[in-house]
PDB file of C-alpha atoms in Angstrom:
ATOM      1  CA  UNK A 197      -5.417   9.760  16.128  1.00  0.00           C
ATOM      2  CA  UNK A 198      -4.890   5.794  16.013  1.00  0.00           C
ATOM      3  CA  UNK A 199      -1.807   5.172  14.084  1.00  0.00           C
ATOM      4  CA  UNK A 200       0.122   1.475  13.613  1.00  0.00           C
ATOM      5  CA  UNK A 201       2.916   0.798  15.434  1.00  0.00           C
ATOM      6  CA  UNK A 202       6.156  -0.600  13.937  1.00  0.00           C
ATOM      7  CA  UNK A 203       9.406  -1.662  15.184  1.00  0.00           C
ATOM      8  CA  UNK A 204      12.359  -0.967  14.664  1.00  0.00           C
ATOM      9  CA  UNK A 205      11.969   1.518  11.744  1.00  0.00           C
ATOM     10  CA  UNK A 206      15.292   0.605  10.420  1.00  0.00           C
ATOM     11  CA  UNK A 207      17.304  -2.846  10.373  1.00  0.00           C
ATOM     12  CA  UNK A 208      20.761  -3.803   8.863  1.00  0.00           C
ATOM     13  CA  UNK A 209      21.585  -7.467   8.996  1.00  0.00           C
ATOM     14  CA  UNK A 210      24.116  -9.430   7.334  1.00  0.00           C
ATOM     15  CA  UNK A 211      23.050 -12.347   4.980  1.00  0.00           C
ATOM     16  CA  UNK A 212      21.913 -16.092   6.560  1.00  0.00           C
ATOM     17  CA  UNK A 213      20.726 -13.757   9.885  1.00  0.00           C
ATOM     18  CA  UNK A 214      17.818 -13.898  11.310  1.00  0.00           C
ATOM     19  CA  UNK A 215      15.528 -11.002  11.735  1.00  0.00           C
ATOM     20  CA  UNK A 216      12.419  -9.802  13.296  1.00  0.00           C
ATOM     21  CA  UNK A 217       9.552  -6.951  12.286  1.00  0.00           C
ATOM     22  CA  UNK A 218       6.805  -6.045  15.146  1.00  0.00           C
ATOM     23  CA  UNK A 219       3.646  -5.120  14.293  1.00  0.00           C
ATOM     24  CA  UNK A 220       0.662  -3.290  16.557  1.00  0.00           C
ATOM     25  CA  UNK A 221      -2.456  -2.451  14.441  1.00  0.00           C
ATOM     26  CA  UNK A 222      -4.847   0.088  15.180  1.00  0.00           C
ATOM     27  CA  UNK A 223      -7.288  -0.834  18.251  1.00  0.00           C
ATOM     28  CA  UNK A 224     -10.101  -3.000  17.177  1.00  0.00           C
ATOM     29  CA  UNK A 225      -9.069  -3.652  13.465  1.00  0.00           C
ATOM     30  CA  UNK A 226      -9.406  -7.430  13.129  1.00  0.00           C
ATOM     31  CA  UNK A 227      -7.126  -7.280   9.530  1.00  0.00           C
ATOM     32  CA  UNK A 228      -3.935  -7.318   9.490  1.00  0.00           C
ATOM     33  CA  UNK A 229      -1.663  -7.215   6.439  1.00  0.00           C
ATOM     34  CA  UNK A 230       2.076  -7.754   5.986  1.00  0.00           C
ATOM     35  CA  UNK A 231       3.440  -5.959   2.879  1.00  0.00           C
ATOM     36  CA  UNK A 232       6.811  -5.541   0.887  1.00  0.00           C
ATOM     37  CA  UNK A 233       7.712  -2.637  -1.043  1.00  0.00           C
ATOM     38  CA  UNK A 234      10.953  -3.154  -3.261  1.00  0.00           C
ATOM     39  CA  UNK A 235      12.375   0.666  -4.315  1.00  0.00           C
ATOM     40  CA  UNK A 236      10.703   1.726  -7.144  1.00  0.00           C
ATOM     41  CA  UNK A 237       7.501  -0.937  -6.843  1.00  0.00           C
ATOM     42  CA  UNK A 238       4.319  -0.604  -5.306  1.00  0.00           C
ATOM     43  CA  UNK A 239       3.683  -2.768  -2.287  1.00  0.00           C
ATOM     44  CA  UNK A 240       3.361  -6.429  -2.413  1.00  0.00           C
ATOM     45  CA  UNK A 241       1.483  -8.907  -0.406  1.00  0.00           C
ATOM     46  CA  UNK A 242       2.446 -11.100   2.004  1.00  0.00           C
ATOM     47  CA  UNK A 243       0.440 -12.397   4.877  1.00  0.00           C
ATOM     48  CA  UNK A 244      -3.178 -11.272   6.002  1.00  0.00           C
ATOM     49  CA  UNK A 245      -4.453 -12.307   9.146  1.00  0.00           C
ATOM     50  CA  UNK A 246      -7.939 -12.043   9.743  1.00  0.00           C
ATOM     51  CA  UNK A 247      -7.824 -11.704  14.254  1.00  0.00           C
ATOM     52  CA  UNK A 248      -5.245 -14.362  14.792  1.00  0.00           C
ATOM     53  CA  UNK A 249      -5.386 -16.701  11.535  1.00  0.00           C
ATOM     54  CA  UNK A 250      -3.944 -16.752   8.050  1.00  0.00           C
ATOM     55  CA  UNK A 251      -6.693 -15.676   5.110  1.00  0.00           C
ATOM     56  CA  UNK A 252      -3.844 -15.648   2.851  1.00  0.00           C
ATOM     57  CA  UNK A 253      -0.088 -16.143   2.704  1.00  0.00           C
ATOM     58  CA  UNK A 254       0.086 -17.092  -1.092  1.00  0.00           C
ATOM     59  CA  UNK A 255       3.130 -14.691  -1.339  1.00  0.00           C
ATOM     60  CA  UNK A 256       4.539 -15.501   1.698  1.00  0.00           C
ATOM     61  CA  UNK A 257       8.112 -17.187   0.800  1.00  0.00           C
ATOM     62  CA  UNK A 258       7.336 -20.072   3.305  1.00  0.00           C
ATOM     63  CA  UNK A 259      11.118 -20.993   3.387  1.00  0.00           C
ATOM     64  CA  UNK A 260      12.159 -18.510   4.838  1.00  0.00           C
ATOM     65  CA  UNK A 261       9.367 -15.938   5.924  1.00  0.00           C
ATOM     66  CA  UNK A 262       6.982 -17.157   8.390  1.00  0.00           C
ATOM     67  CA  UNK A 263       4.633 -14.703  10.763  1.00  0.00           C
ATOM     68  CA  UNK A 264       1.686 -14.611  13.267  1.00  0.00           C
ATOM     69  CA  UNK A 265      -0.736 -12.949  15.346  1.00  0.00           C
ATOM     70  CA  UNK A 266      -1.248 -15.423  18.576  1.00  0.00           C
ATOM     71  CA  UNK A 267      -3.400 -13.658  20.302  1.00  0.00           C
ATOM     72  CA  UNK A 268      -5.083 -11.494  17.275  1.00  0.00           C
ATOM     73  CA  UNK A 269      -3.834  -8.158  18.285  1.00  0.00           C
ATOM     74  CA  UNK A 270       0.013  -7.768  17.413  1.00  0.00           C
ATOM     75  CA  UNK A 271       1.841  -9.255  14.603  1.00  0.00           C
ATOM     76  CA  UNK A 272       5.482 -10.493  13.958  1.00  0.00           C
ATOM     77  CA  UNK A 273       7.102 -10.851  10.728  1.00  0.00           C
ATOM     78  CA  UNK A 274      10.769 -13.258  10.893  1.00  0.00           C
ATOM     79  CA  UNK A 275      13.082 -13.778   7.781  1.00  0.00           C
ATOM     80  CA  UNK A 276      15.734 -16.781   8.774  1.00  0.00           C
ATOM     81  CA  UNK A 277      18.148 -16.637   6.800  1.00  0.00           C
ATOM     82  CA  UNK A 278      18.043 -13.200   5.094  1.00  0.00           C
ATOM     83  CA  UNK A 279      19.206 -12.745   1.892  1.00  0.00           C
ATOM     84  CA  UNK A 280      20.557 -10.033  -0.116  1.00  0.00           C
ATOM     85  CA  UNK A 281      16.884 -10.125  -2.146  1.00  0.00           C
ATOM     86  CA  UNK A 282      15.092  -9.227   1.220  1.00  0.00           C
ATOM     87  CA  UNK A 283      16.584  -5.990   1.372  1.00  0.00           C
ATOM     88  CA  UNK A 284      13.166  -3.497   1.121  1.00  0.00           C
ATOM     89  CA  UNK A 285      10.593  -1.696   3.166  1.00  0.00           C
ATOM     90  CA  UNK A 286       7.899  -3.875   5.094  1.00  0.00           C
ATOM     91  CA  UNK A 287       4.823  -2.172   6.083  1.00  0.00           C
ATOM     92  CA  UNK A 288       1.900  -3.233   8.186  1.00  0.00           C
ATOM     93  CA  UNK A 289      -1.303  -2.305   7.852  1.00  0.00           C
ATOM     94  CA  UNK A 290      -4.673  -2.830   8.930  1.00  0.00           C
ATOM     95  CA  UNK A 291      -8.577  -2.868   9.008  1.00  0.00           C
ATOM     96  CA  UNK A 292     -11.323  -2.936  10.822  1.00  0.00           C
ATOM     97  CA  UNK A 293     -13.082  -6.070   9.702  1.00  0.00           C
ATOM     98  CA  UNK A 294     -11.108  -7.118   6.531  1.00  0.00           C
ATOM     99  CA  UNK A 295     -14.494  -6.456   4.290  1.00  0.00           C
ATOM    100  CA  UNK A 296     -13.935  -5.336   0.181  1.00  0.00           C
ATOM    101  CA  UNK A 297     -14.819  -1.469   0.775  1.00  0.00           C
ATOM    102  CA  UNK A 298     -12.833  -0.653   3.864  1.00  0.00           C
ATOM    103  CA  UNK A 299      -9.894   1.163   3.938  1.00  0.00           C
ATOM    104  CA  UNK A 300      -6.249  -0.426   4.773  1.00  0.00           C
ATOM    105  CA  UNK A 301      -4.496   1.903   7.235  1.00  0.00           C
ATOM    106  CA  UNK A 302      -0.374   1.504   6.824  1.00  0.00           C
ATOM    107  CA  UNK A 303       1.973   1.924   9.538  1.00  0.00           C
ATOM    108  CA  UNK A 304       5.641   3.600   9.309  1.00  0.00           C
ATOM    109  CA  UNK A 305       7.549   0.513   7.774  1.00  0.00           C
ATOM    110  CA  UNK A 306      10.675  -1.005   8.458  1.00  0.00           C
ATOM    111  CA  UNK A 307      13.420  -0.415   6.474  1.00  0.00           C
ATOM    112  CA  UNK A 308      15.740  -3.982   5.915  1.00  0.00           C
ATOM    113  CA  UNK A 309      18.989  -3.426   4.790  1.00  0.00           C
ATOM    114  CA  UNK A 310      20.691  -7.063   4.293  1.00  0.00           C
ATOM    115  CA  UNK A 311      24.940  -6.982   3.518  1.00  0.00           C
TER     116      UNK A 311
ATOM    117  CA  UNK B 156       2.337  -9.230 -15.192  1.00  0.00           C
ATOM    118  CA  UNK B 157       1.708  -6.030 -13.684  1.00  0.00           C
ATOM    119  CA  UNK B 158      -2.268  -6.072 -13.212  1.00  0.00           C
ATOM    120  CA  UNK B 159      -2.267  -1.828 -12.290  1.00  0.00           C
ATOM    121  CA  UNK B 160      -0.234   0.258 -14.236  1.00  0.00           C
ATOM    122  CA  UNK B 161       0.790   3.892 -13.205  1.00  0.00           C
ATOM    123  CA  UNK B 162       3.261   4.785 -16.448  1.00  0.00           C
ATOM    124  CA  UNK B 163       4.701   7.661 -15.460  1.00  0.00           C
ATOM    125  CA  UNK B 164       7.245   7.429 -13.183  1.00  0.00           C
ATOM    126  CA  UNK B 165       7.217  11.337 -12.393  1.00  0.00           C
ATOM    127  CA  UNK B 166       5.142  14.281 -13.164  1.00  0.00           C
ATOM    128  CA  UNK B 167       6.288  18.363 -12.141  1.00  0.00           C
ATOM    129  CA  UNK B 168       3.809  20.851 -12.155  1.00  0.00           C
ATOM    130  CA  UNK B 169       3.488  24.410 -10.806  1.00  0.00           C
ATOM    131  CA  UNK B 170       1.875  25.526  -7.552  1.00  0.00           C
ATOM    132  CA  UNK B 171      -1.751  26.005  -8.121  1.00  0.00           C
ATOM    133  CA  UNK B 172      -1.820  24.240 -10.961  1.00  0.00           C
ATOM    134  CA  UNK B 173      -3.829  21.098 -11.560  1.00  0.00           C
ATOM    135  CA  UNK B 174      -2.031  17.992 -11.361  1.00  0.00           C
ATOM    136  CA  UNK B 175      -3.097  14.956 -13.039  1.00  0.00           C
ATOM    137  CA  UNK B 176      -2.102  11.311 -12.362  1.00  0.00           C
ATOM    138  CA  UNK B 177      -3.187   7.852 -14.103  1.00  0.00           C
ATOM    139  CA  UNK B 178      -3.683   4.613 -13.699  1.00  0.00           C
ATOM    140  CA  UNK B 179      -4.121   1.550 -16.036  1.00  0.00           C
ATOM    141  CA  UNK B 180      -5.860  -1.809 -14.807  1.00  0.00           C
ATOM    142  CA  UNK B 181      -6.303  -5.218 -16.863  1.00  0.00           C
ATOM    143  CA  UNK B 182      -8.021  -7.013 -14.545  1.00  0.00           C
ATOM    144  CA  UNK B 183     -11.562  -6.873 -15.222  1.00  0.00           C
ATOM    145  CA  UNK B 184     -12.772  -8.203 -11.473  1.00  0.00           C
ATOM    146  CA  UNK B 185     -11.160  -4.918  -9.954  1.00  0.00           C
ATOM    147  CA  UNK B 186     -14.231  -3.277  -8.687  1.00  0.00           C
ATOM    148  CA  UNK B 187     -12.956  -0.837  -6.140  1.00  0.00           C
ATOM    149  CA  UNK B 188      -9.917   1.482  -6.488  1.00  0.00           C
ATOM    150  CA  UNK B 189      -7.770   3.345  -3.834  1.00  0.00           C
ATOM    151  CA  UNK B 190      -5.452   6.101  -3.914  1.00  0.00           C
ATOM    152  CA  UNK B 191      -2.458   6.394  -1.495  1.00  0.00           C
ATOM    153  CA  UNK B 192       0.101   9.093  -1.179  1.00  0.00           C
ATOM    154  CA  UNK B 193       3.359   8.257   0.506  1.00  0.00           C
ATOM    155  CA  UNK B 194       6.027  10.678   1.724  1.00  0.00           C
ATOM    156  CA  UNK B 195       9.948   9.106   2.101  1.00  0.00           C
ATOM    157  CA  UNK B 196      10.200   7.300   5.750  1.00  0.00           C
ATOM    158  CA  UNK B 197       6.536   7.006   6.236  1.00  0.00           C
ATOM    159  CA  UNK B 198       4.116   4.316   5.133  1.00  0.00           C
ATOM    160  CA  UNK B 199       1.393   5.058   2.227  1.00  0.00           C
ATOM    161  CA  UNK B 200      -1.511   7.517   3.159  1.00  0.00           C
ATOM    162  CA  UNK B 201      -4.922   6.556   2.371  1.00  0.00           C
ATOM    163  CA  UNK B 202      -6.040   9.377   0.197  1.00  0.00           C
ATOM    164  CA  UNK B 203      -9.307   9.135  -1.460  1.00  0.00           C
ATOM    165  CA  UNK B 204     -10.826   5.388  -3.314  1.00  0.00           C
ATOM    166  CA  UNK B 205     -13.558   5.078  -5.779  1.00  0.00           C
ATOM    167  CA  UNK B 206     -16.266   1.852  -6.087  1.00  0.00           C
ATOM    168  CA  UNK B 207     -16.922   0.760  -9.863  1.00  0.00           C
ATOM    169  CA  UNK B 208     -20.521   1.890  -9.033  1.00  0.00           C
ATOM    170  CA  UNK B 209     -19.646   5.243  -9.761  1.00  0.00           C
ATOM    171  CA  UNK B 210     -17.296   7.386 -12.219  1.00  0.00           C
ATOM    172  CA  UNK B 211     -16.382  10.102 -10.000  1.00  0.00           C
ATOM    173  CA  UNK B 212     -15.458  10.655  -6.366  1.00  0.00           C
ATOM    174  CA  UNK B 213     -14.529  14.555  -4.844  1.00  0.00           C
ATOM    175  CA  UNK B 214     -13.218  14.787  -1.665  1.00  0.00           C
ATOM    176  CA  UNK B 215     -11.681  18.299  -1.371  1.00  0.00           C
ATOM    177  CA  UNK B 216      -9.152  19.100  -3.406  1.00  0.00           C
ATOM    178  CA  UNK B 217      -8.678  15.751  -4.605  1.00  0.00           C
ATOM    179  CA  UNK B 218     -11.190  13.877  -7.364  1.00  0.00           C
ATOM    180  CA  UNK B 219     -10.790  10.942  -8.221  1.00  0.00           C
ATOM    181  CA  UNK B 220     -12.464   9.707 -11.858  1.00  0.00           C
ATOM    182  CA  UNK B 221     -12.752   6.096 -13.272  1.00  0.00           C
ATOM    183  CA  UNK B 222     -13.545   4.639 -16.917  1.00  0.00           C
ATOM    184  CA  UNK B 223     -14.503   1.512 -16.379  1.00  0.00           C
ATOM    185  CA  UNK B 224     -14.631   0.403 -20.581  1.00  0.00           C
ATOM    186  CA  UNK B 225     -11.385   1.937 -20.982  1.00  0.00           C
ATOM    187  CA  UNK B 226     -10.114   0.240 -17.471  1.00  0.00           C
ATOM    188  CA  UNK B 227      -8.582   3.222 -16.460  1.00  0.00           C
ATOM    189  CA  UNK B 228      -9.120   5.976 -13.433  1.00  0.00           C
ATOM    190  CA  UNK B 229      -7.365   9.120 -12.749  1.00  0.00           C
ATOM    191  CA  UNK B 230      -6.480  11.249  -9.524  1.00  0.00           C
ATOM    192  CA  UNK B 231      -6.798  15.282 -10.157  1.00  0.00           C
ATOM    193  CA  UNK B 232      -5.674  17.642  -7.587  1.00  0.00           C
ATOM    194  CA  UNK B 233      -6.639  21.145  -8.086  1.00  0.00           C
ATOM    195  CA  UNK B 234      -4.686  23.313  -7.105  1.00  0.00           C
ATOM    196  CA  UNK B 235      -1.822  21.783  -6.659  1.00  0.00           C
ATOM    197  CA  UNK B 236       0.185  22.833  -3.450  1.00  0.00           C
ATOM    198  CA  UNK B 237       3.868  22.266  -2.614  1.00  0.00           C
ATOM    199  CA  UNK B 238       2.908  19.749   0.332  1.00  0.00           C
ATOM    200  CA  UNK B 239       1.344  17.445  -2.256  1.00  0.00           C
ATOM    201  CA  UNK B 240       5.132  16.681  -3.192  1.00  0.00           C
ATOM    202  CA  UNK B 241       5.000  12.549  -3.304  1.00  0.00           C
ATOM    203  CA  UNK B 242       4.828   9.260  -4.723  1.00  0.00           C
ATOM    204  CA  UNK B 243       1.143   8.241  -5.129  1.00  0.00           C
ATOM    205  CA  UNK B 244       0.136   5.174  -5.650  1.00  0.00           C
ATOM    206  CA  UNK B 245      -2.791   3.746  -7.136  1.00  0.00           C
ATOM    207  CA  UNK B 246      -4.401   0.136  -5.529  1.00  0.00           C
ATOM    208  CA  UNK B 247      -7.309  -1.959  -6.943  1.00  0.00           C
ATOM    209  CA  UNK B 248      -8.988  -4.881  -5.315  1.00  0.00           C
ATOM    210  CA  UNK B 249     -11.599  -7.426  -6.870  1.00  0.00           C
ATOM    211  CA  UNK B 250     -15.120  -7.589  -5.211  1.00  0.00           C
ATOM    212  CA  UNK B 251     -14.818 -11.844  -3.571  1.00  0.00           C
ATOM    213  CA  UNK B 252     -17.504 -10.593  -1.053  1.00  0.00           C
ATOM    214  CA  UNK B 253     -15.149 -11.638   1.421  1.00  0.00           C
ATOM    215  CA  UNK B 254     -11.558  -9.482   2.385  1.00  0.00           C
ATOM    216  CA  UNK B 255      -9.424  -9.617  -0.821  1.00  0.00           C
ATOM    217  CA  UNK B 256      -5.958  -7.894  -1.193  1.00  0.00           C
ATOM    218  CA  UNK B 257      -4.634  -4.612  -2.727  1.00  0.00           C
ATOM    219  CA  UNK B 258      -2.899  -4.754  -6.226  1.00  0.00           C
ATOM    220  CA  UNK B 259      -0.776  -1.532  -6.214  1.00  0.00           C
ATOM    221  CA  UNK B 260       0.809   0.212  -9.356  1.00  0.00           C
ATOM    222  CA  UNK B 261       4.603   1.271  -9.006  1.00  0.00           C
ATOM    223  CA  UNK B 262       3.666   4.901  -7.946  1.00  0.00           C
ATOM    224  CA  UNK B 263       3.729   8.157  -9.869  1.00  0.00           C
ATOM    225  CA  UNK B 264       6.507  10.835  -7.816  1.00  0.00           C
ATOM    226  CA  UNK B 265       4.801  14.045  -7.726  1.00  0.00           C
ATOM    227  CA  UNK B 266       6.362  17.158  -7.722  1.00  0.00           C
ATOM    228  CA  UNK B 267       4.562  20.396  -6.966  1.00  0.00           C
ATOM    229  CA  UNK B 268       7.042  23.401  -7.511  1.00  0.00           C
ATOM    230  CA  UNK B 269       6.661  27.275  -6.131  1.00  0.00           C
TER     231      UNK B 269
END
């Protein structure tokens, strides 16, 4: 079964470092979504990419978050610097063509620990 | 403000029994509703999701039910088995007509004991 792929699973970083998420969608999905889930909160928004361009990155801390999908297949996530705030679980997920009834498939997440 | 609401942090029930989460919504352009169940060190689990077209969705074990007047939907799970043991969340997403993003709730931990 077609599963997302994300890397690494687990990150400690120390504040004002930089750090990077990877991201490999199912085959063929054309949406791709960046979330953040704080403990105890649902997931939250960041970035969707619809193949490789921004549809909406309203919750994207443009500061310090940016991200992108060159080539419309895998995704990268960076946070430079981290702060102590950052520390949560970022999942991936995508779709196959980004439409209203289609289901969001989520990846494994990565785990940021910032000290 | 929280747009989907899932009050209960946790819920126990017994093996076999049902189990019964719920959901609360304000925002009246939701028009299609998801379920997700997510065990620790994994990402959420698309479960079962419901358009505003309808009231009630079955898929297996798992039904999901929706009132639109009231703004509120519910996930029943009947009967309950020990590997449901998880947080579920509920999402929500208004109807643009183009690709529009998942409001989640906070997640209800479900625990499903022998």
């Amino acid at each position: 079964e077609a599963e997302v792929a994300q890397s690494p699973r687990y990150k400690i970083t120390e504040k004002s470092q930089a750090v990077a998420f990877w991201c490999d969608p199912i085959s063929g999905h054309a949406t791709l979504y960046w979330y953040r889930q704080i403990l105890g909160q649902g997931p939250e928004l960041l970035v969707q990419f619809q193949d490789e361009s921004v549809v909406d990155d309203s919750q994207l801390p443009k500061d310090r978050f940016s991200a992108e999908r060159l080539k419309g297949v895998d995704s990268t996530l960076k946070i430079q610097p981290a702060e102590l705030g950052d520390s949560a679980m970022y999942l991936c997920a995508s779709s196959l063509a980004g439409t209203d009834q289609e289901t969001q498939y989520f990846g494994p997440g990565t785990r940021l620990l910032v000290l | 403000d929280q747009q989907v609401k899932q009050n209960s942090p946790s819920l126990s029930v017994q093996e076999g029994r049902i189990s019964i989460l719920n959901c609360d919504y304000t925002n009246s352009m939701f028009d299609y509703f998801l379920w997700y169940k997510k065990y620790p060190a994994e990402g959420p689990t698309f479960l079962i999701s419901i358009s505003s077209i309808k009231d009630k969705n079955e898929d297996g074990r798992f039904t999901v039910f929706l009132n639109k007047s009231a703004k509120h939907l519910s996930l029943h799970i009947v009967p309950s088995q020990p590997g449901d043991s998880a947080v579920y969340f509920c999402a929500a997403r208004p109807n643009t007509g183009t690709a529009s993003k998942l409001t989640f709730g906070t997640g209800t931990r479900l625990q499903v004991t022998l």
